[in-house]
GROMACS .gro file of C-alpha atoms in nm:
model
   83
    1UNK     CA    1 -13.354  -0.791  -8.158
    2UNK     CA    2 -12.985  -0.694  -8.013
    3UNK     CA    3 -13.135  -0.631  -7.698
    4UNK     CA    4 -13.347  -0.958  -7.642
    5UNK     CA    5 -13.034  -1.140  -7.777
    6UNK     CA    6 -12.835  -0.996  -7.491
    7UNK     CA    7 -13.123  -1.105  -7.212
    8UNK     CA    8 -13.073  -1.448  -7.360
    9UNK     CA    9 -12.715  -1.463  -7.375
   10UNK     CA   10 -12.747  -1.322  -6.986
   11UNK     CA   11 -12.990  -1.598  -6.872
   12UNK     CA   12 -12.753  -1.890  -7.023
   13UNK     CA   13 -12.936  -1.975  -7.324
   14UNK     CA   14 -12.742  -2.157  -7.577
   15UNK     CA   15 -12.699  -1.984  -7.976
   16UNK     CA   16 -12.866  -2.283  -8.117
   17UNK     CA   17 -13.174  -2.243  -7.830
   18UNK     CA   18 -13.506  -2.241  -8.012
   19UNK     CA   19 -13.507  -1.881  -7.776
   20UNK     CA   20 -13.235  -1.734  -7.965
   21UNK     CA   21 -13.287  -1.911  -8.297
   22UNK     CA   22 -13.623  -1.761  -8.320
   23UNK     CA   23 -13.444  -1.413  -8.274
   24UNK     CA   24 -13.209  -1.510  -8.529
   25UNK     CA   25 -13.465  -1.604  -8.763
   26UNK     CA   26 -13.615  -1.240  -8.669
   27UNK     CA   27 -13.312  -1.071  -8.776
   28UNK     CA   28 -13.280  -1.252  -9.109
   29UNK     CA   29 -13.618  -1.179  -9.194
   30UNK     CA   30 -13.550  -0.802  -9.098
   31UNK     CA   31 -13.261  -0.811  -9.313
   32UNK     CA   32 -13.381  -1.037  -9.623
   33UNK     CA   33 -13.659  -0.686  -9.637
   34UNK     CA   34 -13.348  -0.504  -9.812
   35UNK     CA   35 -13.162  -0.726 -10.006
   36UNK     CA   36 -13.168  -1.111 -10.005
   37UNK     CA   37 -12.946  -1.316  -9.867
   38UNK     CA   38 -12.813  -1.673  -9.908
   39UNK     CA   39 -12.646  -1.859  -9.680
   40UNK     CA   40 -12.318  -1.746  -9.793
   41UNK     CA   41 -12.397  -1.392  -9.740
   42UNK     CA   42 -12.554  -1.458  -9.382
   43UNK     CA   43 -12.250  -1.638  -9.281
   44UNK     CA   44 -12.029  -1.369  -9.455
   45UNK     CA   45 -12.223  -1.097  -9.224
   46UNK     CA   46 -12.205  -1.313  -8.943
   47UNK     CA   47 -11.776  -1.323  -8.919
   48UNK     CA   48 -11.829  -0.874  -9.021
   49UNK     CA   49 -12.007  -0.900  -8.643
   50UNK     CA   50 -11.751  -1.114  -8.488
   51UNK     CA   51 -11.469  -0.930  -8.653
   52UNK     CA   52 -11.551  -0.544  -8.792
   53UNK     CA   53 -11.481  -0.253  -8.561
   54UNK     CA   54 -11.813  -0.104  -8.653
   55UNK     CA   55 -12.040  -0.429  -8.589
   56UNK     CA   56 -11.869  -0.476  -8.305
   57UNK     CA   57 -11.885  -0.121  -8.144
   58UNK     CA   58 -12.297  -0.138  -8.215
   59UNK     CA   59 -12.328  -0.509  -8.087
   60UNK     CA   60 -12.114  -0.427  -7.791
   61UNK     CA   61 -12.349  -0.152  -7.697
   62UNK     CA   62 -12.575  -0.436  -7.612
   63UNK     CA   63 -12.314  -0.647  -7.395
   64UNK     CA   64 -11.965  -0.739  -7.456
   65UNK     CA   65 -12.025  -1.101  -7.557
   66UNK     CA   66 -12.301  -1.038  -7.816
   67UNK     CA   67 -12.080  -0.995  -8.114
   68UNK     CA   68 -11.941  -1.373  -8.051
   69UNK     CA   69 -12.290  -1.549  -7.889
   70UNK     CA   70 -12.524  -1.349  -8.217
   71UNK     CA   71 -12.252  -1.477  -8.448
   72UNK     CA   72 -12.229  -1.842  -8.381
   73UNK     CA   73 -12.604  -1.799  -8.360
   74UNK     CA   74 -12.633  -1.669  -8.714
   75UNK     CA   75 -12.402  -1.983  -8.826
   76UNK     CA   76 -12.644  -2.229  -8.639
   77UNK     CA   77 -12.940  -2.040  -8.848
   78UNK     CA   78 -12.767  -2.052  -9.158
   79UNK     CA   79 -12.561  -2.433  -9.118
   80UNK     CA   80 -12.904  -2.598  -9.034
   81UNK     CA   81 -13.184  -2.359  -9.180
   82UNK     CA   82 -13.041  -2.215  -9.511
   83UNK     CA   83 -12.854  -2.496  -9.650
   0.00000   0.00000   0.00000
């Protein structure tokens, strides 16, 4: 999922792109499998990737501007799908 996120955020898509919303949705699914998660917890995880050092050494593994572009992503996903 990191990695197609990065291809998108590389070819210009936009974080609230069907593209990367469908990755998003992905990646909430993927996560939901362990524990659920509300809307307040996906936006709560979503600033821990923008702002932890740990989220943000494994996002920027994937390219430098993932931790911001999968973050406002996940806050698109959550503002419009989860509420």
């Amino acid at each position: 999922i990191y990695g197609a996120l990065a291809k998108c955020l590389d070819e210009g898509y936009p974080p609230g792109s069907p593209e990367v919303q469908d990755l998003i949705e992905k990646h909430y699914t993927f996560a939901g499998e362990f524990h659920e998660i509300s809307q307040e917890v996906y936006r709560a995880r979503a600033e821990l990737y923008r702002t932890h050092p740990a989220y943000q050494k494994q996002l920027d593994f994937f390219h430098p501007k993932l931790k911001d572009f999968m973050s406002e992503a996940m806050e698109i996903f959550a503002s419009q799908i989860l509420s």
